[in-house]
Short mmCIF file of C-alpha atoms in Angstrom, two decimals:
data_model
loop_
_atom_site.label_atom_id
_atom_site.label_comp_id
_atom_site.label_asym_id
_atom_site.label_seq_id
_atom_site.Cartn_x
_atom_site.Cartn_y
_atom_site.Cartn_z
CA MET X 1 45.45 99.01 102.14
CA ASN X 2 45.38 95.30 101.70
CA ILE X 3 45.28 92.84 104.54
CA ARG X 4 47.30 90.01 103.04
CA PHE X 5 50.31 92.02 101.92
CA PHE X 6 50.72 93.98 105.15
CA SER X 7 49.98 91.00 107.36
CA ARG X 8 52.80 89.14 105.59
CA LEU X 9 55.16 92.06 106.09
CA LEU X 10 54.19 92.19 109.77
CA ILE X 11 54.73 88.45 110.09
CA VAL X 12 58.21 88.72 108.62
CA PHE X 13 58.99 91.70 110.89
CA GLY X 14 57.61 89.78 113.88
CA PHE X 15 59.72 86.80 112.90
CA PHE X 16 62.96 88.76 112.98
CA LEU X 17 62.00 90.27 116.34
CA LEU X 18 61.26 86.85 117.80
CA ALA X 19 64.40 85.38 116.29
CA ALA X 20 66.44 88.13 117.90
CA CYS X 21 64.81 87.43 121.26
CA ALA X 22 65.32 83.70 120.87
CA SER X 23 69.01 84.14 120.11
CA THR X 24 69.61 85.81 123.47
CA GLY X 25 68.36 82.76 125.39
CA ASN X 26 70.36 79.94 127.01
CA ILE X 27 73.00 78.22 124.95
CA GLU X 28 71.70 74.78 124.06
CA GLU X 29 72.95 72.00 121.85
CA VAL X 30 72.16 73.08 118.29
CA ASN X 31 70.64 70.56 115.91
CA ALA X 32 72.67 70.86 112.69
CA GLU X 33 69.64 69.77 110.67
CA ASP X 34 67.44 72.45 112.24
CA PRO X 35 69.47 75.19 113.99
CA HIS X 36 66.33 77.18 114.84
CA GLU X 37 64.52 74.21 116.32
CA ARG X 38 63.84 75.95 119.65
CA PHE X 39 62.30 78.97 117.97
CA ASN X 40 60.51 76.81 115.41
CA ARG X 41 58.96 74.58 118.05
CA ASN X 42 57.70 77.66 119.93
CA MET X 43 56.25 79.05 116.71
CA TYR X 44 54.75 75.66 115.88
CA GLY X 45 53.03 75.70 119.27
CA PHE X 46 51.85 79.28 118.71
CA ASN X 47 50.43 78.48 115.25
CA ASN X 48 48.71 75.38 116.64
CA GLY X 49 47.14 77.49 119.38
CA VAL X 50 45.87 80.05 116.85
CA ASP X 51 44.54 77.22 114.72
CA THR X 52 42.78 75.48 117.61
CA TYR X 53 41.16 78.59 119.09
CA VAL X 54 40.64 80.83 116.05
CA SER X 55 41.05 79.27 112.58
CA SER X 56 39.53 75.86 113.23
CA PRO X 57 36.27 77.16 114.83
CA LEU X 58 35.90 79.75 112.04
CA VAL X 59 36.43 77.07 109.39
CA THR X 60 33.87 74.82 111.12
CA VAL X 61 31.32 77.65 110.86
CA TYR X 62 32.37 78.32 107.24
CA GLN X 63 31.91 74.65 106.33
CA TRP X 64 28.57 74.55 108.13
CA VAL X 65 27.09 77.59 106.37
CA THR X 66 28.40 76.88 102.86
CA PRO X 67 27.21 73.82 100.91
CA GLY X 68 29.90 71.53 99.47
CA LEU X 69 29.28 72.63 95.89
CA LEU X 70 29.67 76.29 96.82
CA ARG X 71 32.91 75.53 98.72
CA THR X 72 34.27 73.78 95.62
CA SER X 73 33.36 76.82 93.49
CA ILE X 74 35.04 79.15 95.99
CA ALA X 75 38.17 76.96 95.98
CA ASN X 76 38.16 76.96 92.15
CA PHE X 77 37.77 80.73 92.10
CA PHE X 78 40.83 81.34 94.32
CA THR X 79 42.89 78.71 92.51
CA ASN X 80 42.10 80.52 89.26
CA LEU X 81 43.11 83.86 90.78
CA LYS X 82 46.53 82.36 91.52
CA GLU X 83 47.06 81.37 87.88
CA PRO X 84 48.59 84.75 86.78
CA ARG X 85 51.18 84.31 89.54
CA THR X 86 51.79 80.74 88.36
CA VAL X 87 52.22 81.94 84.76
CA MET X 88 54.68 84.63 85.92
CA ASN X 89 56.76 82.01 87.74
CA ASP X 90 56.56 79.59 84.79
CA VAL X 91 58.04 82.35 82.62
CA LEU X 92 60.74 83.21 85.18
CA GLN X 93 61.70 79.53 85.35
CA GLY X 94 61.75 79.19 81.55
CA LYS X 95 59.02 76.54 81.46
CA GLU X 96 57.46 77.06 78.03
CA LYS X 97 54.95 74.20 78.03
CA ALA X 98 53.72 74.95 81.55
CA THR X 99 53.44 78.68 80.72
CA GLY X 100 51.16 77.88 77.79
CA GLU X 101 49.05 75.42 79.78
CA ASP X 102 48.63 77.69 82.80
CA PHE X 103 47.79 80.69 80.65
CA GLU X 104 45.26 78.55 78.79
CA ARG X 105 43.79 77.37 82.10
CA PHE X 106 43.37 80.97 83.29
CA VAL X 107 41.71 82.17 80.07
CA ILE X 108 39.37 79.15 79.77
CA ASN X 109 38.35 79.13 83.43
CA THR X 110 37.83 82.90 83.53
CA LEU X 111 35.82 83.09 80.32
CA LEU X 112 33.99 79.77 80.25
CA GLY X 113 34.05 78.93 83.95
CA PHE X 114 32.22 82.07 85.17
CA GLY X 115 35.30 83.88 86.45
CA GLY X 116 36.93 80.67 87.66
CA LEU X 117 34.04 79.27 89.69
CA ILE X 118 34.02 76.15 87.49
CA ASP X 119 37.28 74.42 86.65
CA VAL X 120 36.48 73.86 82.96
CA ALA X 121 40.20 73.48 82.12
CA SER X 122 40.46 70.31 84.22
CA TYR X 123 37.54 68.78 82.32
CA ALA X 124 39.50 69.61 79.18
CA GLU X 125 42.48 67.79 80.80
CA ILE X 126 44.77 70.82 80.80
CA GLU X 127 47.35 70.09 83.46
CA TYR X 128 47.43 72.20 86.61
CA HIS X 129 50.82 73.30 87.97
CA GLU X 130 51.81 74.78 91.31
CA GLU X 131 54.49 77.43 91.04
CA ASP X 132 55.53 80.19 93.41
CA PHE X 133 58.41 82.63 93.73
CA SER X 134 60.25 80.51 96.28
CA GLN X 135 60.42 77.72 93.67
CA THR X 136 61.64 80.24 91.10
CA LEU X 137 64.43 81.34 93.47
CA ALA X 138 65.37 77.67 93.91
CA VAL X 139 65.49 77.13 90.14
CA TRP X 140 67.73 80.21 89.87
CA GLY X 141 70.12 78.55 92.30
CA THR X 142 69.27 80.29 95.58
CA PRO X 143 70.01 77.85 98.40
CA ARG X 144 67.12 76.95 100.70
CA GLY X 145 68.79 78.13 103.86
CA GLU X 146 67.61 76.94 107.25
CA TYR X 147 64.14 75.62 107.97
CA LEU X 148 61.80 78.11 109.63
CA ILE X 149 58.27 78.15 110.91
CA LEU X 150 56.76 81.56 110.24
CA PRO X 151 54.08 83.01 112.52
CA LEU X 152 50.63 82.18 111.10
CA LEU X 153 52.07 81.07 107.74
CA GLY X 154 53.66 77.79 108.90
CA PRO X 155 56.66 75.90 107.50
CA SER X 156 59.10 77.82 105.32
CA SER X 157 62.81 78.59 105.02
CA TYR X 158 65.17 81.55 104.56
CA ARG X 159 64.41 81.34 100.84
CA GLY X 160 60.70 81.19 101.60
CA ILE X 161 60.60 84.70 103.15
CA PRO X 162 61.22 86.72 99.96
CA GLY X 163 59.08 84.11 98.24
CA GLU X 164 56.12 84.88 100.51
CA ILE X 165 56.48 88.64 100.01
CA VAL X 166 56.70 88.46 96.20
CA ASP X 167 53.82 85.93 96.10
CA ALA X 168 51.62 88.23 98.17
CA ALA X 169 52.54 91.22 96.00
CA SER X 170 51.84 89.32 92.78
CA SER X 171 48.55 87.82 93.91
CA PRO X 172 45.37 89.61 92.72
CA VAL X 173 43.71 88.64 96.04
CA SER X 174 46.07 91.03 97.84
CA TYR X 175 44.42 93.95 96.04
CA ALA X 176 40.84 92.79 96.60
CA ILE X 177 38.46 94.13 99.26
CA TRP X 178 38.92 92.65 102.75
CA PRO X 179 35.92 90.24 102.74
CA ILE X 180 37.44 88.52 99.68
CA GLN X 181 40.76 88.25 101.50
CA VAL X 182 39.08 86.77 104.59
CA LEU X 183 37.22 84.29 102.37
CA ASP X 184 40.52 83.30 100.75
CA LEU X 185 42.08 82.64 104.18
CA LEU X 186 39.07 80.51 105.20
CA ASN X 187 39.24 78.62 101.91
CA GLU X 188 42.99 77.97 102.34
CA ARG X 189 42.51 76.70 105.89
CA ALA X 190 39.55 74.53 104.83
CA ASN X 191 41.69 73.02 102.04
CA ALA X 192 44.40 72.16 104.58
CA GLU X 193 41.93 70.23 106.78
CA GLN X 194 42.83 66.78 105.42
CA SER X 195 46.58 67.34 105.68
CA LEU X 196 46.28 68.55 109.29
CA LYS X 197 44.13 65.53 110.16
CA PHE X 198 46.70 63.26 108.53
CA ILE X 199 49.52 64.76 110.60
CA ASP X 200 47.48 64.36 113.78
CA GLU X 201 46.77 60.71 113.00
CA ALA X 202 50.09 59.57 111.58
CA ALA X 203 52.83 61.61 113.25
CA VAL X 204 54.72 60.36 116.28
CA ASP X 205 56.35 63.78 116.61
CA PRO X 206 54.16 66.21 114.59
CA TYR X 207 56.84 68.92 114.52
CA ILE X 208 59.48 66.62 112.99
CA PHE X 209 56.91 64.98 110.73
CA MET X 210 55.97 68.37 109.32
CA ARG X 211 59.58 69.49 108.92
CA ALA X 212 60.76 66.30 107.17
CA SER X 213 57.74 66.05 104.89
CA TYR X 214 57.72 69.78 104.05
CA ILE X 215 61.41 69.81 103.01
CA GLN X 216 61.05 66.68 100.87
CA TRP X 217 57.78 67.81 99.30
CA ARG X 218 59.22 71.24 98.36
CA ASP X 219 62.27 69.53 96.83
CA TYR X 220 59.88 67.33 94.87
CA GLN X 221 58.06 70.42 93.52
CA ILE X 222 61.28 72.25 92.70
CA THR X 223 62.99 69.30 90.99
CA GLU X 224 59.77 68.17 89.24
CA GLY X 225 60.05 64.79 90.94
CA ALA X 226 63.75 64.24 90.34
CA ASN X 227 64.44 64.17 94.09
CA THR X 228 62.64 60.83 94.31
CA ALA X 229 65.72 58.87 93.21
CA GLU X 230 67.77 60.68 95.87
CA ASN X 231 65.22 59.89 98.56
CA LEU X 232 65.07 56.25 97.57
CA LEU X 233 68.69 55.57 98.27
CA MET X 234 69.19 56.39 101.90
CA PRO X 235 72.69 55.65 103.24
CA GLU X 236 71.16 53.30 105.85
CA LEU X 237 70.12 50.92 103.07
CA ASP X 238 73.76 50.07 102.41
CA GLU X 239 74.58 49.41 106.05
CA ALA X 240 75.51 45.89 107.00
CA PHE X 241 72.51 44.28 108.67
CA ASP X 242 72.42 41.24 110.82
CA ASP X 243 70.00 39.46 108.46
CA GLU X 244 69.86 36.36 110.65
CA GLU X 245 68.72 38.43 113.61
CA LEU X 246 66.09 40.21 111.49
CA GLU X 247 64.79 36.89 110.16
CA LEU X 248 64.49 35.56 113.70
CA LEU X 249 62.53 38.66 114.68
CA GLU X 250 60.17 38.15 111.76
CA GLU X 251 59.82 34.40 112.20
CA ASP X 252 57.56 34.40 115.23
CA LEU X 253 55.92 37.68 114.38
CA ASP X 254 52.42 37.55 115.75
CA ILE X 255 50.43 40.66 115.02
CA LYS X 256 46.95 41.23 116.31
CA LEU X 257 44.94 44.34 116.94
CA MET L 1 91.81 27.53 64.98
CA LEU L 2 92.03 31.20 65.77
CA VAL L 3 88.70 31.83 64.02
CA PHE L 4 87.09 29.00 65.94
CA LEU L 5 88.37 30.34 69.26
CA ARG L 6 87.10 33.82 68.42
CA LYS L 7 83.67 32.40 67.58
CA LEU L 8 83.64 30.38 70.76
CA ILE L 9 84.45 33.46 72.82
CA THR L 10 81.78 35.47 70.99
CA VAL L 11 79.17 32.75 71.58
CA PHE L 12 80.16 32.46 75.20
CA PHE L 13 80.05 36.25 75.61
CA LEU L 14 76.64 36.52 73.92
CA PHE L 15 75.29 33.70 76.05
CA PHE L 16 76.57 35.39 79.19
CA ILE L 17 75.09 38.78 78.22
CA SER L 18 71.72 37.38 77.13
CA HIS L 19 71.55 35.21 80.24
CA SER L 20 72.23 38.18 82.53
CA VAL L 21 69.75 40.38 80.62
CA TYR L 22 67.17 37.59 80.86
CA ALA L 23 67.91 37.20 84.58
CA ASP L 24 67.53 40.96 85.12
CA ALA L 25 64.25 41.02 83.18
CA GLU L 26 63.02 38.10 85.26
CA GLU L 27 63.94 39.85 88.51
CA ILE L 28 62.24 43.07 87.36
CA LYS L 29 59.11 41.07 86.52
CA LEU L 30 59.10 39.38 89.92
CA ALA L 31 59.61 42.65 91.82
CA SER L 32 56.91 44.56 89.93
CA GLN L 33 54.53 41.63 90.49
CA VAL L 34 55.00 42.06 94.26
CA VAL L 35 53.87 45.69 93.95
CA LYS L 36 51.01 44.82 91.58
CA ASP L 37 49.70 42.08 93.90
CA PHE L 38 49.90 44.38 96.89
CA GLN L 39 48.10 47.22 95.09
CA ALA L 40 45.45 44.79 93.78
CA GLU L 41 44.69 43.75 97.36
CA LEU L 42 44.47 47.40 98.44
CA LEU L 43 42.01 48.08 95.62
CA ASP L 44 39.98 45.04 96.55
CA VAL L 45 39.71 46.25 100.15
CA MET L 46 38.77 49.75 98.95
CA GLN L 47 36.13 48.44 96.59
CA GLN L 48 34.47 46.52 99.40
CA GLY L 49 34.10 49.85 101.21
CA ASP L 50 31.54 49.79 104.01
CA LYS L 51 31.02 46.05 103.68
CA LEU L 52 34.19 45.59 105.70
CA THR L 53 34.84 46.84 109.20
CA TYR L 54 38.23 48.26 110.13
CA GLU L 55 39.09 44.95 111.84
CA GLN L 56 38.15 42.98 108.71
CA ARG L 57 40.26 45.25 106.52
CA PHE L 58 43.15 44.72 108.94
CA GLU L 59 42.77 40.93 108.77
CA GLN L 60 42.50 40.93 104.96
CA LEU L 61 45.54 43.15 104.47
CA LYS L 62 47.72 41.54 107.15
CA PRO L 63 48.99 38.56 105.09
CA VAL L 64 49.67 40.61 101.96
CA VAL L 65 51.51 43.35 103.88
CA LEU L 66 53.60 40.77 105.75
CA LYS L 67 54.37 38.99 102.48
CA SER L 68 55.21 42.05 100.41
CA HIS L 69 57.04 44.26 102.96
CA ASN L 70 60.25 43.52 104.83
CA LEU L 71 58.93 44.95 108.09
CA ALA L 72 61.82 43.81 110.30
CA LYS L 73 64.33 45.53 108.05
CA ILE L 74 62.18 48.67 107.76
CA THR L 75 61.97 48.81 111.57
CA ARG L 76 65.74 48.34 111.77
CA ILE L 77 66.31 51.24 109.34
CA VAL L 78 63.84 53.70 110.90
CA VAL L 79 65.55 53.53 114.29
CA SER L 80 68.98 53.84 112.64
CA LYS L 81 71.91 53.63 115.08
CA GLU L 82 69.57 53.41 118.08
CA TRP L 83 68.87 49.77 117.08
CA LYS L 84 72.14 48.59 118.61
CA LYS L 85 71.19 50.07 121.98
CA LEU L 86 68.01 47.97 122.20
CA THR L 87 67.78 44.57 123.88
CA ILE L 88 66.53 41.59 121.87
CA GLU L 89 63.18 41.77 123.69
CA GLN L 90 62.84 45.46 122.84
CA LYS L 91 63.71 44.76 119.19
CA LYS L 92 61.06 42.04 119.08
CA GLU L 93 58.45 44.32 120.63
CA LEU L 94 59.34 47.20 118.30
CA VAL L 95 59.10 45.03 115.15
CA ARG L 96 55.74 43.68 116.36
CA LYS L 97 54.33 47.12 117.16
CA PHE L 98 55.66 48.65 113.94
CA SER L 99 54.13 45.81 111.91
CA ILE L 100 50.72 46.33 113.53
CA LEU L 101 51.02 50.07 112.84
CA SER L 102 51.87 49.46 109.17
CA VAL L 103 48.88 47.17 108.55
CA ALA L 104 46.62 49.42 110.66
CA SER L 105 47.53 52.50 108.61
CA TYR L 106 46.64 50.72 105.35
CA ALA L 107 43.36 49.48 106.89
CA HIS L 108 42.56 53.01 108.05
CA TYR L 109 43.35 54.99 104.89
CA PHE L 110 42.25 52.55 102.16
CA ASN L 111 38.67 52.29 103.37
CA SER L 112 36.52 53.45 100.47
CA PHE L 113 36.44 53.46 96.69
CA SER L 114 35.58 56.27 94.30
CA GLY L 115 37.09 55.13 91.02
CA GLU L 116 40.77 55.04 92.04
CA SER L 117 43.25 52.81 90.20
CA PHE L 118 46.98 52.06 90.18
CA THR L 119 49.26 52.10 87.14
CA VAL L 120 52.86 50.93 86.94
CA GLU L 121 54.78 53.58 85.00
CA SER L 122 58.28 52.10 84.95
CA VAL L 123 60.53 49.57 86.69
CA LYS L 124 64.27 49.95 87.07
CA GLN L 125 67.01 47.81 88.55
CA LEU L 126 69.13 50.18 90.65
CA SER L 127 71.70 47.57 91.65
CA PRO L 128 71.71 43.74 91.74
CA GLY L 129 69.76 43.72 95.00
CA GLN L 130 67.53 46.77 94.54
CA ILE L 131 64.60 47.45 92.22
CA TYR L 132 62.57 50.63 91.90
CA VAL L 133 58.93 50.49 90.80
CA HIS L 134 57.41 53.82 89.76
CA THR L 135 53.60 53.82 89.99
CA PHE L 136 50.72 56.27 90.09
CA LEU L 137 47.60 56.24 92.17
CA VAL L 138 45.09 57.59 89.66
CA LEU L 139 42.39 59.67 91.33
CA PRO L 140 39.32 60.74 89.38
CA ASP L 141 39.03 64.57 89.16
CA GLU L 142 42.36 65.08 90.98
CA LYS L 143 46.03 65.09 90.10
CA ASP L 144 47.57 61.59 90.11
CA VAL L 145 49.64 60.71 93.16
CA SER L 146 53.13 59.46 92.42
CA MET L 147 53.92 56.32 94.48
CA ASP L 148 57.39 54.86 94.12
CA TYR L 149 58.45 51.59 95.71
CA LEU L 150 61.95 50.46 96.53
CA LEU L 151 62.30 46.71 96.80
CA LYS L 152 65.21 44.73 98.17
CA LYS L 153 65.82 41.05 97.79
CA LYS L 154 65.21 38.78 100.75
CA GLY L 155 66.28 35.26 99.91
CA ASP L 156 64.54 34.51 96.62
CA ASP L 157 61.77 37.04 97.18
CA TRP L 158 61.50 40.75 96.58
CA ARG L 159 60.18 42.83 99.46
CA ILE L 160 59.09 46.48 99.69
CA ILE L 161 61.47 48.49 101.83
CA ASN L 162 60.43 52.09 101.13
CA ILE L 163 57.50 53.97 99.61
CA ILE L 164 57.88 57.51 98.30
CA THR L 165 54.60 59.39 97.91
CA ASN L 166 54.82 62.60 95.87
CA GLY L 167 58.51 62.85 96.71
CA VAL L 168 58.13 62.19 100.44
CA SER L 169 60.01 59.10 101.60
CA ASP L 170 58.15 57.16 104.26
CA LEU L 171 61.37 55.62 105.52
CA ALA L 172 63.19 58.97 105.82
CA LEU L 173 60.17 60.56 107.50
CA LYS L 174 59.81 57.82 110.08
CA ARG L 175 63.55 57.68 110.69
CA SER L 176 63.61 61.42 111.52
CA GLU L 177 60.73 61.02 113.95
CA TYR L 178 61.62 57.73 115.63
CA VAL L 179 65.30 58.53 116.15
CA ALA L 180 64.36 61.90 117.70
CA VAL L 181 61.81 60.32 120.07
CA LEU L 182 64.21 57.51 121.06
CA LYS L 183 67.03 59.98 121.78
CA LYS L 184 64.85 62.45 123.64
CA SER L 185 62.38 60.27 125.50
CA GLY L 186 63.49 56.64 125.22
CA PHE L 187 62.12 53.33 124.03
CA ASP L 188 59.01 53.13 126.25
CA VAL L 189 57.75 56.53 125.08
CA LEU L 190 58.23 55.57 121.41
CA LEU L 191 56.32 52.34 121.97
CA ALA L 192 53.53 54.20 123.78
CA GLU L 193 53.31 56.70 120.90
CA LEU L 194 53.00 53.88 118.38
CA SER L 195 50.17 52.39 120.46
CA VAL L 196 48.38 55.76 120.46
CA LYS L 197 48.66 55.88 116.64
CA ILE L 198 47.29 52.34 116.29
CA GLU L 199 44.39 53.33 118.53
CA LYS L 200 43.72 56.45 116.41
CA PHE L 201 43.69 54.40 113.21
CA SER L 202 41.01 52.13 114.66
CA LYS L 203 38.56 55.04 115.03
#
């Protein structure tokens, strides 16, 4: 039995159950950009609750009992364990150079970095890549489908569901003993600390902030940065502006804290 | 006579082409200098680290942010069609609050130095009024962060209008949020939210 694989299956099953329940509710105006917004916002609230009352206190304890250097080694170890999955997805996407580099990273870090505890490959300036099965599906031409927030796992999409299942099945952590799996979950949550703090500080509407940034960031990963040009040229930039009015607004701009 | 005319046309054509290429190169230089100056000031603030308080960082960055960014236009874009529904007083207040928020966010996040640097990778003219500057924030021991700037011309100057960090457009992100808050809760709630953010950045 492995915790990660079955928990992901349960999450996906739970998602379909919740989605079915949500679809029987009142008919509301549907946001074309996010047709499952009602469900997603509920799930976002649920995940936040779990994070506030369960994950965050556990991570605080984890950070308190483990010195920084040990936490870095643990993070390196789990990153290294993901490399075979990355190599598999590099191959499936036909990325020859990345396949070589990621395979090299795995071998070097496993052999010279004490099983991945030390990221020797980064010192040797071998580039690190992030690949998963959802990205592979995208490269194969599978459309993203609608945006979804999955229970416990967070932002995803229709395409992300098979991606999560294949990723869990192809991750060595899924076949490890349960304390290793728990440690991996703590490590993942601890690594997300800065991003969660950033959302809390910068977002006016955290739900929309997460949705917009997640979709753009995933496109950036999938297109290897080619989406940047698309994001630069928003249609609003070509709208006719009342430049005189804007200049007047800027003229007597007095900003103080 | 025919030969002379042909030569004259060729010379005129070459002059026109070289002049326009020179003008484009000049514009590209000016626009990338805006980004370089802005990033140099950010680095300077970071390098001073604890020597500066949050308020001092805000005061140091204020003139360079106001000079390099077109904050009124950015505000206009992030509220999209809702702009037309606002009164002139509301527009003024929104531009003021958004400008404070922009400077405050820089003062909050660029507060320490651990060997970071900026490099300009490439500069492209997208159209006569738009230039794209592709840069990297180089972090020691971590993957470089891609930071792309879109600049638009304002009078004779080039001003930053959008920043894309690792593929995430700041303008698109804010537009999604602000339009949703304005539609759902109205102007006063958006303004109050911006004040809360400014307050958070000060801590």
